[in-house]
Tab-separated table of C-alpha atoms in Angstrom:
chain	number	residue	atom	x	y	z
A	1	UNK	CA	-0.221	0.035	-0.159
A	2	UNK	CA	1.317	3.486	-0.606
A	3	UNK	CA	0.685	7.156	1.247
A	4	UNK	CA	-0.926	8.248	-2.096
A	5	UNK	CA	-4.339	6.455	-2.012
A	6	UNK	CA	-5.741	8.920	0.351
A	7	UNK	CA	-4.866	12.558	2.093
A	8	UNK	CA	-6.809	11.788	5.086
A	9	UNK	CA	-4.195	10.070	7.192
A	10	UNK	CA	-1.698	13.114	6.617
A	11	UNK	CA	-4.238	15.726	7.458
A	12	UNK	CA	-5.258	13.835	10.517
A	13	UNK	CA	-1.372	13.670	11.387
A	14	UNK	CA	-1.304	16.926	10.907
A	15	UNK	CA	-3.803	18.185	13.121
A	16	UNK	CA	-2.541	15.821	15.871
A	17	UNK	CA	0.960	17.258	15.220
A	18	UNK	CA	-0.483	20.665	15.837
A	19	UNK	CA	-2.456	19.908	18.844
A	20	UNK	CA	0.464	18.458	20.635
A	21	UNK	CA	2.737	21.686	19.325
A	22	UNK	CA	2.205	23.666	22.396
A	23	UNK	CA	2.377	21.123	25.167
A	24	UNK	CA	6.217	19.975	23.193
A	25	UNK	CA	7.354	23.694	23.683
A	26	UNK	CA	6.402	24.236	27.071
A	27	UNK	CA	7.862	20.935	28.249
A	28	UNK	CA	10.894	21.475	26.236
A	29	UNK	CA	10.790	25.342	26.174
A	30	UNK	CA	14.562	25.642	26.966
A	31	UNK	CA	15.511	23.884	23.846
A	32	UNK	CA	13.755	26.065	21.515
A	33	UNK	CA	13.095	23.196	19.821
A	34	UNK	CA	10.183	24.091	17.872
A	35	UNK	CA	10.536	27.667	17.677
A	36	UNK	CA	13.619	28.755	15.500
A	37	UNK	CA	13.921	26.070	12.820
A	38	UNK	CA	16.392	23.397	13.427
A	39	UNK	CA	16.802	24.344	17.324
A	40	UNK	CA	20.409	23.290	17.438
A	41	UNK	CA	23.695	24.411	16.216
A	42	UNK	CA	25.309	22.574	13.537
A	43	UNK	CA	28.576	22.344	15.700
A	44	UNK	CA	26.968	20.702	18.356
A	45	UNK	CA	28.978	17.632	18.857
A	46	UNK	CA	26.392	15.676	20.428
A	47	UNK	CA	24.186	12.573	19.576
A	48	UNK	CA	20.761	13.332	20.839
A	49	UNK	CA	18.391	10.025	21.266
A	50	UNK	CA	14.991	10.678	21.931
A	51	UNK	CA	12.640	7.911	23.658
A	52	UNK	CA	9.664	7.266	26.284
A	53	UNK	CA	10.662	6.920	29.762
A	54	UNK	CA	12.677	3.940	30.899
A	55	UNK	CA	10.269	2.691	33.854
A	56	UNK	CA	12.810	-0.528	34.496
A	57	UNK	CA	14.706	-1.072	37.654
A	58	UNK	CA	18.074	0.941	37.724
A	59	UNK	CA	17.554	2.586	34.501
A	60	UNK	CA	20.095	0.241	32.781
A	61	UNK	CA	19.606	2.143	29.531
A	62	UNK	CA	21.071	5.156	30.815
A	63	UNK	CA	23.675	3.050	31.807
A	64	UNK	CA	24.465	2.163	28.309
A	65	UNK	CA	25.015	5.627	27.280
A	66	UNK	CA	27.249	6.475	29.972
A	67	UNK	CA	29.026	3.297	28.825
A	68	UNK	CA	29.399	5.182	25.373
A	69	UNK	CA	30.375	8.448	26.842
A	70	UNK	CA	33.009	7.195	29.048
A	71	UNK	CA	34.604	5.503	26.005
A	72	UNK	CA	34.011	8.769	23.973
A	73	UNK	CA	35.478	11.551	25.965
A	74	UNK	CA	36.243	13.752	23.223
A	75	UNK	CA	32.828	13.286	21.443
A	76	UNK	CA	30.250	12.714	20.232
A	77	UNK	CA	28.513	12.403	23.367
A	78	UNK	CA	24.945	11.215	23.728
A	79	UNK	CA	22.275	12.791	25.451
A	80	UNK	CA	18.964	10.850	26.033
A	81	UNK	CA	15.770	12.946	26.071
A	82	UNK	CA	13.026	11.079	27.533
A	83	UNK	CA	9.537	11.821	26.820
A	84	UNK	CA	6.689	11.850	29.534
A	85	UNK	CA	2.891	11.041	29.370
A	86	UNK	CA	3.009	7.329	27.975
A	87	UNK	CA	3.107	6.029	24.253
A	88	UNK	CA	0.367	8.580	23.103
A	89	UNK	CA	2.436	11.488	24.186
A	90	UNK	CA	5.753	10.090	22.494
A	91	UNK	CA	4.066	9.298	19.369
A	92	UNK	CA	2.532	12.805	19.044
A	93	UNK	CA	5.987	14.541	20.174
A	94	UNK	CA	8.042	12.522	17.465
A	95	UNK	CA	5.840	13.042	15.079
A	96	UNK	CA	5.370	16.743	15.279
A	97	UNK	CA	9.413	17.098	15.209
A	98	UNK	CA	9.795	15.610	12.221
A	99	UNK	CA	6.583	17.127	10.359
A	100	UNK	CA	8.135	20.767	11.709
A	101	UNK	CA	11.380	19.962	10.205
A	102	UNK	CA	13.037	19.883	13.410
A	103	UNK	CA	16.612	18.582	13.339
A	104	UNK	CA	16.685	18.196	17.168
A	105	UNK	CA	17.199	14.559	17.136
A	106	UNK	CA	19.669	12.124	15.516
A	107	UNK	CA	18.287	8.718	16.887
A	108	UNK	CA	14.400	8.177	17.246
A	109	UNK	CA	13.430	5.095	19.576
A	110	UNK	CA	10.114	4.372	17.758
A	111	UNK	CA	7.523	1.710	18.880
A	112	UNK	CA	7.305	-0.944	15.930
A	113	UNK	CA	3.467	0.001	15.571
A	114	UNK	CA	4.665	2.934	14.466
A	115	UNK	CA	7.484	2.316	11.889
A	116	UNK	CA	5.438	2.154	8.690
A	117	UNK	CA	3.759	5.329	9.214
A	118	UNK	CA	7.014	7.386	9.619
A	119	UNK	CA	8.444	5.334	6.615
A	120	UNK	CA	5.635	6.093	4.234
A	121	UNK	CA	5.706	9.687	5.476
A	122	UNK	CA	9.282	10.177	4.170
A	123	UNK	CA	10.758	11.110	7.764
A	124	UNK	CA	13.363	8.340	8.078
A	125	UNK	CA	17.058	7.869	6.427
A	126	UNK	CA	17.197	4.448	5.119
A	127	UNK	CA	20.571	2.134	5.607
A	128	UNK	CA	22.649	1.778	2.975
A	129	UNK	CA	23.871	-2.223	1.951
A	130	UNK	CA	27.161	-1.386	3.540
A	131	UNK	CA	25.835	0.107	6.693
A	132	UNK	CA	23.708	-3.315	7.142
A	133	UNK	CA	26.604	-5.474	6.620
A	134	UNK	CA	28.497	-3.813	9.291
A	135	UNK	CA	25.584	-4.186	11.727
A	136	UNK	CA	25.496	-8.255	11.144
A	137	UNK	CA	21.844	-8.686	9.833
A	138	UNK	CA	22.005	-12.263	10.295
A	139	UNK	CA	22.621	-12.184	13.894
A	140	UNK	CA	19.249	-10.382	14.328
A	141	UNK	CA	16.018	-12.323	14.760
A	142	UNK	CA	13.990	-12.227	11.674
A	143	UNK	CA	10.527	-11.051	12.907
A	144	UNK	CA	12.509	-8.101	14.956
A	145	UNK	CA	14.194	-7.150	11.810
A	146	UNK	CA	11.283	-7.164	9.787
A	147	UNK	CA	9.733	-4.241	11.714
A	148	UNK	CA	12.171	-1.849	10.186
A	149	UNK	CA	11.753	-2.705	6.808
A	150	UNK	CA	9.873	-0.650	4.533
A	151	UNK	CA	7.832	-1.948	1.321
A	152	UNK	CA	10.231	-0.680	-0.735
A	153	UNK	CA	12.575	-3.389	0.554
A	154	UNK	CA	14.886	-0.842	2.600
A	155	UNK	CA	15.654	-1.163	5.850
A	156	UNK	CA	14.723	1.818	7.759
A	157	UNK	CA	15.402	1.053	11.489
A	158	UNK	CA	17.363	-1.406	13.263
A	159	UNK	CA	15.559	-3.654	15.967
A	160	UNK	CA	17.154	-2.422	19.811
A	161	UNK	CA	14.350	-4.531	21.976
A	162	UNK	CA	11.594	-6.567	21.329
A	163	UNK	CA	8.293	-7.692	23.126
A	164	UNK	CA	5.693	-10.209	23.012
A	165	UNK	CA	2.809	-11.441	25.146
A	166	UNK	CA	3.074	-14.179	27.670
A	167	UNK	CA	1.113	-15.919	29.888
A	168	UNK	CA	2.148	-15.933	33.848
A	169	UNK	CA	0.359	-18.905	35.927
A	170	UNK	CA	0.353	-19.821	39.282
A	171	UNK	CA	2.086	-23.025	39.313
A	172	UNK	CA	1.552	-23.920	42.697
A	173	UNK	CA	-2.035	-24.097	42.316
A	174	UNK	CA	-2.571	-25.265	38.599
A	175	UNK	CA	0.201	-27.862	37.625
A	176	UNK	CA	0.489	-26.606	33.884
A	177	UNK	CA	-0.344	-23.652	31.842
A	178	UNK	CA	-3.653	-23.905	29.569
A	179	UNK	CA	-3.195	-24.728	25.865
A	180	UNK	CA	-6.370	-22.955	24.994
A	181	UNK	CA	-9.205	-20.520	26.422
A	182	UNK	CA	-11.639	-23.130	27.305
A	183	UNK	CA	-9.036	-25.201	29.075
A	184	UNK	CA	-8.110	-21.662	30.935
A	185	UNK	CA	-11.914	-21.214	32.046
A	186	UNK	CA	-11.746	-25.172	33.262
A	187	UNK	CA	-8.703	-24.654	35.231
A	188	UNK	CA	-10.504	-21.829	36.975
A	189	UNK	CA	-12.604	-23.610	39.477
A	190	UNK	CA	-13.531	-22.386	42.978
A	191	UNK	CA	-11.114	-24.796	44.554
A	192	UNK	CA	-8.250	-23.003	42.998
A	193	UNK	CA	-9.659	-19.791	43.691
A	194	UNK	CA	-9.923	-20.450	47.248
A	195	UNK	CA	-6.079	-21.180	47.357
A	196	UNK	CA	-5.569	-17.496	46.448
A	197	UNK	CA	-5.026	-14.970	49.150
A	198	UNK	CA	-6.610	-11.912	47.383
A	199	UNK	CA	-9.834	-10.387	47.347
A	200	UNK	CA	-12.381	-10.527	44.279
A	201	UNK	CA	-10.626	-13.149	42.642
A	202	UNK	CA	-10.961	-14.587	39.163
A	203	UNK	CA	-9.070	-16.673	36.517
A	204	UNK	CA	-6.961	-14.196	34.622
A	205	UNK	CA	-6.209	-10.594	34.964
A	206	UNK	CA	-5.219	-8.336	31.978
A	207	UNK	CA	-5.094	-5.064	30.462
A	208	UNK	CA	-8.437	-4.166	29.147
A	209	UNK	CA	-8.379	0.113	29.946
A	210	UNK	CA	-9.314	2.011	26.835
A	211	UNK	CA	-5.631	2.389	25.144
A	212	UNK	CA	-3.401	0.523	23.155
A	213	UNK	CA	-3.011	-2.413	25.649
A	214	UNK	CA	-6.745	-3.246	24.979
A	215	UNK	CA	-5.666	-3.247	21.338
A	216	UNK	CA	-3.016	-5.718	22.145
A	217	UNK	CA	-5.337	-8.334	23.887
A	218	UNK	CA	-8.060	-7.669	21.575
A	219	UNK	CA	-5.728	-8.992	18.617
A	220	UNK	CA	-4.519	-11.765	21.022
A	221	UNK	CA	-7.979	-12.721	21.441
A	222	UNK	CA	-8.590	-12.708	17.969
A	223	UNK	CA	-5.761	-14.771	17.060
A	224	UNK	CA	-6.099	-17.213	20.123
A	225	UNK	CA	-9.581	-17.958	18.113
A	226	UNK	CA	-7.869	-18.628	14.913
A	227	UNK	CA	-9.323	-15.305	13.415
A	228	UNK	CA	-7.967	-12.180	11.417
A	229	UNK	CA	-8.278	-8.622	11.291
A	230	UNK	CA	-6.675	-7.081	8.134
A	231	UNK	CA	-7.108	-4.784	5.319
A	232	UNK	CA	-8.258	-6.071	2.058
A	233	UNK	CA	-7.393	-5.303	-1.298
A	234	UNK	CA	-10.387	-2.956	-1.791
A	235	UNK	CA	-8.777	-1.222	1.279
A	236	UNK	CA	-11.734	-2.060	3.410
A	237	UNK	CA	-10.917	-3.803	7.098
A	238	UNK	CA	-12.167	-7.249	6.926
A	239	UNK	CA	-13.418	-8.822	10.484
A	240	UNK	CA	-13.772	-12.524	10.040
A	241	UNK	CA	-15.959	-14.759	11.742
A	242	UNK	CA	-13.451	-16.160	14.014
A	243	UNK	CA	-12.095	-13.059	15.029
A	244	UNK	CA	-15.646	-11.922	16.073
A	245	UNK	CA	-15.718	-15.046	18.252
A	246	UNK	CA	-12.513	-14.493	19.737
A	247	UNK	CA	-13.689	-10.879	20.749
A	248	UNK	CA	-16.940	-11.929	22.255
A	249	UNK	CA	-15.074	-14.727	24.044
A	250	UNK	CA	-12.996	-11.961	25.945
A	251	UNK	CA	-16.123	-9.897	26.352
A	252	UNK	CA	-17.955	-12.898	27.600
A	253	UNK	CA	-15.153	-13.644	30.065
A	254	UNK	CA	-15.798	-10.441	32.063
A	255	UNK	CA	-19.736	-10.079	31.556
A	256	UNK	CA	-21.005	-13.605	32.133
A	257	UNK	CA	-22.686	-14.360	35.434
A	258	UNK	CA	-19.691	-16.272	36.352
A	259	UNK	CA	-16.515	-14.005	35.009
A	260	UNK	CA	-13.458	-15.744	34.228
A	261	UNK	CA	-11.617	-12.163	33.934
A	262	UNK	CA	-11.206	-10.114	36.828
A	263	UNK	CA	-13.763	-7.172	36.610
A	264	UNK	CA	-10.973	-4.457	37.544
A	265	UNK	CA	-9.318	-5.435	34.466
A	266	UNK	CA	-11.722	-2.867	32.639
A	267	UNK	CA	-9.577	-0.178	34.201
A	268	UNK	CA	-6.025	-2.054	34.105
A	269	UNK	CA	-2.995	-1.046	32.374
A	270	UNK	CA	0.156	-3.263	32.614
A	271	UNK	CA	1.697	-2.269	36.222
A	272	UNK	CA	-2.237	-2.328	37.637
A	273	UNK	CA	-2.670	-5.974	36.428
A	274	UNK	CA	0.557	-6.922	37.604
A	275	UNK	CA	0.120	-5.867	41.279
A	276	UNK	CA	-3.185	-7.876	41.384
A	277	UNK	CA	-1.387	-10.740	40.291
A	278	UNK	CA	1.242	-10.457	42.588
A	279	UNK	CA	-1.503	-9.517	45.452
A	280	UNK	CA	-2.824	-12.926	44.643
A	281	UNK	CA	-6.255	-11.793	42.934
A	282	UNK	CA	-5.809	-14.010	39.845
A	283	UNK	CA	-4.485	-17.418	38.786
A	284	UNK	CA	-3.442	-16.005	35.333
A	285	UNK	CA	-1.711	-12.969	34.033
A	286	UNK	CA	-1.367	-12.082	30.481
A	287	UNK	CA	1.614	-9.467	30.450
A	288	UNK	CA	4.897	-8.348	28.876
A	289	UNK	CA	8.131	-10.492	29.536
A	290	UNK	CA	9.045	-7.325	31.886
A	291	UNK	CA	6.998	-8.800	34.349
A	292	UNK	CA	8.780	-12.040	35.126
A	293	UNK	CA	11.769	-10.763	37.126
A	294	UNK	CA	9.216	-8.313	39.036
A	295	UNK	CA	7.585	-11.549	39.940
A	296	UNK	CA	10.812	-13.565	40.564
A	297	UNK	CA	11.661	-10.691	43.196
A	298	UNK	CA	8.394	-10.753	45.096
A	299	UNK	CA	9.386	-12.999	48.104
A	300	UNK	CA	5.715	-14.833	48.490
A	301	UNK	CA	5.785	-15.810	44.864
A	302	UNK	CA	9.433	-17.001	44.350
A	303	UNK	CA	9.165	-20.488	42.495
A	304	UNK	CA	5.490	-20.222	42.457
A	305	UNK	CA	4.817	-18.803	39.144
A	306	UNK	CA	5.364	-20.124	35.617
A	307	UNK	CA	5.312	-18.451	32.477
A	308	UNK	CA	4.487	-19.746	29.039
A	309	UNK	CA	3.006	-18.913	25.710
A	310	UNK	CA	-0.554	-17.794	25.182
A	311	UNK	CA	-3.354	-20.237	24.893
A	312	UNK	CA	-4.205	-21.373	21.259
A	313	UNK	CA	-7.062	-22.033	19.225
A	314	UNK	CA	-6.617	-25.650	19.412
A	315	UNK	CA	-5.653	-28.173	22.372
A	316	UNK	CA	-3.720	-30.320	20.009
A	317	UNK	CA	-2.446	-27.437	18.053
A	318	UNK	CA	0.484	-24.927	18.748
A	319	UNK	CA	0.361	-22.336	21.195
A	320	UNK	CA	-1.442	-18.754	20.708
A	321	UNK	CA	0.307	-15.837	19.048
A	322	UNK	CA	1.387	-12.961	21.291
A	323	UNK	CA	1.359	-9.285	19.953
A	324	UNK	CA	5.150	-8.384	18.840
A	325	UNK	CA	5.879	-5.211	20.352
A	326	UNK	CA	9.498	-3.687	21.038
A	327	UNK	CA	11.382	-0.750	19.891
A	328	UNK	CA	13.175	0.270	16.660
A	329	UNK	CA	16.269	2.663	16.258
A	330	UNK	CA	15.586	4.976	13.262
A	331	UNK	CA	17.635	8.369	11.849
A	332	UNK	CA	15.578	11.075	10.882
A	333	UNK	CA	15.824	12.538	7.437
A	334	UNK	CA	16.771	16.094	9.495
A	335	UNK	CA	19.549	14.478	11.575
A	336	UNK	CA	22.549	16.504	12.184
A	337	UNK	CA	24.756	13.576	13.038
A	338	UNK	CA	23.621	10.676	10.740
A	339	UNK	CA	27.359	8.862	10.421
A	340	UNK	CA	27.880	9.278	14.263
A	341	UNK	CA	24.119	8.122	15.027
A	342	UNK	CA	24.798	5.030	13.051
A	343	UNK	CA	27.756	4.206	15.006
A	344	UNK	CA	25.767	4.623	18.324
A	345	UNK	CA	22.982	2.323	17.037
A	346	UNK	CA	25.323	-0.354	16.315
A	347	UNK	CA	27.202	-0.124	19.664
A	348	UNK	CA	23.595	-0.641	21.331
A	349	UNK	CA	22.637	-3.532	19.365
A	350	UNK	CA	25.865	-5.282	20.187
A	351	UNK	CA	25.665	-8.567	21.980
A	352	UNK	CA	27.552	-7.360	25.155
A	353	UNK	CA	24.959	-4.315	25.391
A	354	UNK	CA	21.765	-6.948	24.372
A	355	UNK	CA	22.843	-9.295	26.973
A	356	UNK	CA	23.138	-6.678	29.752
A	357	UNK	CA	19.560	-5.258	28.962
A	358	UNK	CA	18.355	-8.787	29.283
A	359	UNK	CA	20.021	-9.912	32.157
A	360	UNK	CA	19.351	-6.876	34.135
A	361	UNK	CA	16.244	-5.208	33.076
A	362	UNK	CA	14.057	-7.958	31.430
A	363	UNK	CA	14.076	-6.181	28.080
A	364	UNK	CA	13.516	-8.765	25.259
A	365	UNK	CA	16.909	-9.012	22.998
A	366	UNK	CA	16.833	-8.619	19.349
A	367	UNK	CA	20.234	-11.016	18.623
A	368	UNK	CA	20.585	-14.375	18.543
A	369	UNK	CA	23.697	-14.290	20.909
A	370	UNK	CA	21.992	-12.975	23.739
A	371	UNK	CA	19.858	-15.973	24.029
A	372	UNK	CA	22.684	-18.388	23.532
A	373	UNK	CA	25.117	-16.810	26.067
A	374	UNK	CA	23.041	-15.745	29.040
A	375	UNK	CA	24.475	-14.983	32.575
A	376	UNK	CA	23.045	-13.225	35.696
A	377	UNK	CA	23.069	-9.708	35.884
A	378	UNK	CA	25.706	-9.354	38.836
A	379	UNK	CA	27.747	-11.721	36.423
A	380	UNK	CA	27.978	-9.301	33.845
A	381	UNK	CA	27.946	-6.130	35.945
A	382	UNK	CA	30.519	-7.279	38.950
A	383	UNK	CA	27.695	-5.682	40.983
A	384	UNK	CA	27.405	-6.917	44.801
A	385	UNK	CA	24.272	-6.604	46.964
A	386	UNK	CA	24.783	-4.513	50.286
A	387	UNK	CA	23.911	-8.036	52.335
A	388	UNK	CA	26.028	-10.463	51.442
A	389	UNK	CA	23.449	-13.007	52.193
A	390	UNK	CA	21.197	-11.541	49.529
A	391	UNK	CA	21.077	-12.544	45.942
A	392	UNK	CA	22.024	-9.563	43.802
A	393	UNK	CA	19.985	-11.006	40.903
A	394	UNK	CA	15.990	-10.794	40.276
A	395	UNK	CA	16.532	-13.755	37.894
A	396	UNK	CA	19.256	-16.471	37.885
A	397	UNK	CA	20.887	-17.634	34.799
A	398	UNK	CA	18.896	-20.776	35.111
A	399	UNK	CA	15.684	-18.695	35.023
A	400	UNK	CA	17.279	-16.513	32.369
A	401	UNK	CA	17.855	-19.657	29.964
A	402	UNK	CA	14.394	-21.294	30.797
A	403	UNK	CA	12.908	-17.877	29.780
A	404	UNK	CA	15.076	-17.615	26.549
A	405	UNK	CA	13.592	-20.500	25.283
A	406	UNK	CA	9.935	-19.446	25.709
A	407	UNK	CA	10.683	-16.135	24.335
A	408	UNK	CA	12.684	-17.515	21.136
A	409	UNK	CA	9.588	-19.341	20.463
A	410	UNK	CA	7.064	-16.959	21.237
A	411	UNK	CA	8.639	-14.261	19.218
A	412	UNK	CA	9.068	-16.861	16.150
A	413	UNK	CA	5.111	-17.184	16.671
A	414	UNK	CA	4.228	-13.769	17.121
A	415	UNK	CA	2.176	-11.523	14.819
A	416	UNK	CA	2.222	-7.703	14.268
A	417	UNK	CA	-0.588	-5.693	14.680
A	418	UNK	CA	-2.710	-4.990	11.527
A	419	UNK	CA	-0.669	-2.824	8.655
A	420	UNK	CA	-3.232	-0.296	7.912
A	421	UNK	CA	-2.885	3.375	6.357
A	422	UNK	CA	-3.585	5.169	9.491
A	423	UNK	CA	-2.792	2.947	12.510
A	424	UNK	CA	-3.402	5.196	15.462
A	425	UNK	CA	-6.971	5.915	14.230
A	426	UNK	CA	-7.462	2.048	13.683
A	427	UNK	CA	-6.338	1.245	17.032
A	428	UNK	CA	-8.342	4.122	19.004
A	429	UNK	CA	-11.566	3.114	16.891
A	430	UNK	CA	-10.775	-0.914	17.925
A	431	UNK	CA	-10.104	-0.163	21.554
A	432	UNK	CA	-13.120	2.157	21.897
A	433	UNK	CA	-15.359	-0.305	20.508
A	434	UNK	CA	-14.154	-3.275	22.624
A	435	UNK	CA	-13.965	-1.219	25.782
A	436	UNK	CA	-17.694	-0.228	25.398
A	437	UNK	CA	-18.378	-3.756	24.785
A	438	UNK	CA	-16.708	-5.051	27.665
A	439	UNK	CA	-18.204	-2.583	30.011
A	440	UNK	CA	-21.915	-2.279	28.698
A	441	UNK	CA	-22.165	-5.977	28.332
A	442	UNK	CA	-22.255	-5.225	24.439
A	443	UNK	CA	-22.148	-7.802	21.510
A	444	UNK	CA	-19.461	-7.787	18.805
A	445	UNK	CA	-20.817	-7.018	15.232
A	446	UNK	CA	-18.458	-8.125	12.996
A	447	UNK	CA	-19.809	-6.049	10.255
A	448	UNK	CA	-20.339	-3.033	12.547
A	449	UNK	CA	-16.995	-3.258	13.494
A	450	UNK	CA	-15.712	-3.506	10.092
A	451	UNK	CA	-17.126	-0.369	8.679
A	452	UNK	CA	-15.900	1.671	11.761
A	453	UNK	CA	-12.365	0.377	11.476
A	454	UNK	CA	-12.391	1.082	7.696
A	455	UNK	CA	-13.589	4.429	8.471
A	456	UNK	CA	-10.942	5.058	11.160
A	457	UNK	CA	-8.000	3.377	9.646
A	458	UNK	CA	-7.497	6.223	6.826
A	459	UNK	CA	-8.884	5.127	3.857
A	460	UNK	CA	-11.749	7.127	3.629
A	461	UNK	CA	-12.652	10.495	5.412
A	462	UNK	CA	-12.864	10.201	9.228
A	463	UNK	CA	-16.090	9.968	10.234
A	464	UNK	CA	-17.919	11.083	13.446
A	465	UNK	CA	-17.706	8.058	14.930
A	466	UNK	CA	-14.052	8.091	15.059
A	467	UNK	CA	-12.778	8.709	18.660
């Protein structure tokens, strides 16, 4: 598909960029980043990387930047700009900077779901074949590498970290993970729930608030039922019958007389659902890999929680597909220091940095070597705990090796969210529709949802129904 098929996504994006312009200049007014053209001196010997906030323990990403700066005392040094406010604000401010021709940033850390929009809009500088050879492309996981590729066959971004949906389960109560949604329901017995210490207990807790996390959960429910939601050749978004059944099963799991899903999930994001699981309010948790070291560090749950791939469509078939997430590193067209930025990207994606991020933070590696040569965080950093009787690591090397196998299989099976012309419009319409169904005991109508998504995904003028 091409960006020339409709002017509406570009107008919508331009409107969104203008809407966040005031906020962006207020938050970063000292940079004068949008008021005076480029916003930087061309003699500035600094690589500026922009990303969302690092919420992992220890802020290890900043440690990698410090390592680079220590190795380059004469420059170019790297400065990290962390955008607050969550993914919506990150997207809006990065997009606004590119639309307004700012050269403030040399490296963009982009969510994989934004990549195609930035590529189609012409905001990114592609990597040359020689640069890709220097990055050792074959060493990257194929699914993660593909997230930075354009429809023209060129590579516009290099994967930095990956992500994939996983299922956590109380292995002290249920002896193995469920293979299907129906099996998860059968495992959620009154006897099993009574063994949980929390209040208002249910089988599953997950992220069903009205935001991108609900889009992820919805798509995983679709795939878990063997369905698809995709753009057809005529530009219409098609919701097949199996997809509608999967979404209805998700809605019914929370609205039935004996709900399977914790009711509070309708307002939960990642940290909320993780807290509820740790508090003993659910047998199962759908979350990202970062949750594993957090759970493992809890003294009451130590050795009581297992992790597995998501349930699939059939008991004798493969596990379900998790949503593929992660961050890619790209160089904007207007960057001041492109050559230096490419060297920095090569540094961030080297095996040593990938191994350290995995062992110390729960970030999912994108290089094969990081899964084969696994060590605990303290072995890589030399850190020692204040109390010698305590372990310095939330995950041991053995646990990391076990998780590596699960992650490799899950990433290989993972699927990307729908590639549509205007993904933000698609996602907002999808999670708003699904949230209304979850909270109002609604029915999933495949035809109505198809028409709504088609209207809001950019092929036709956006209607009043689009959130």
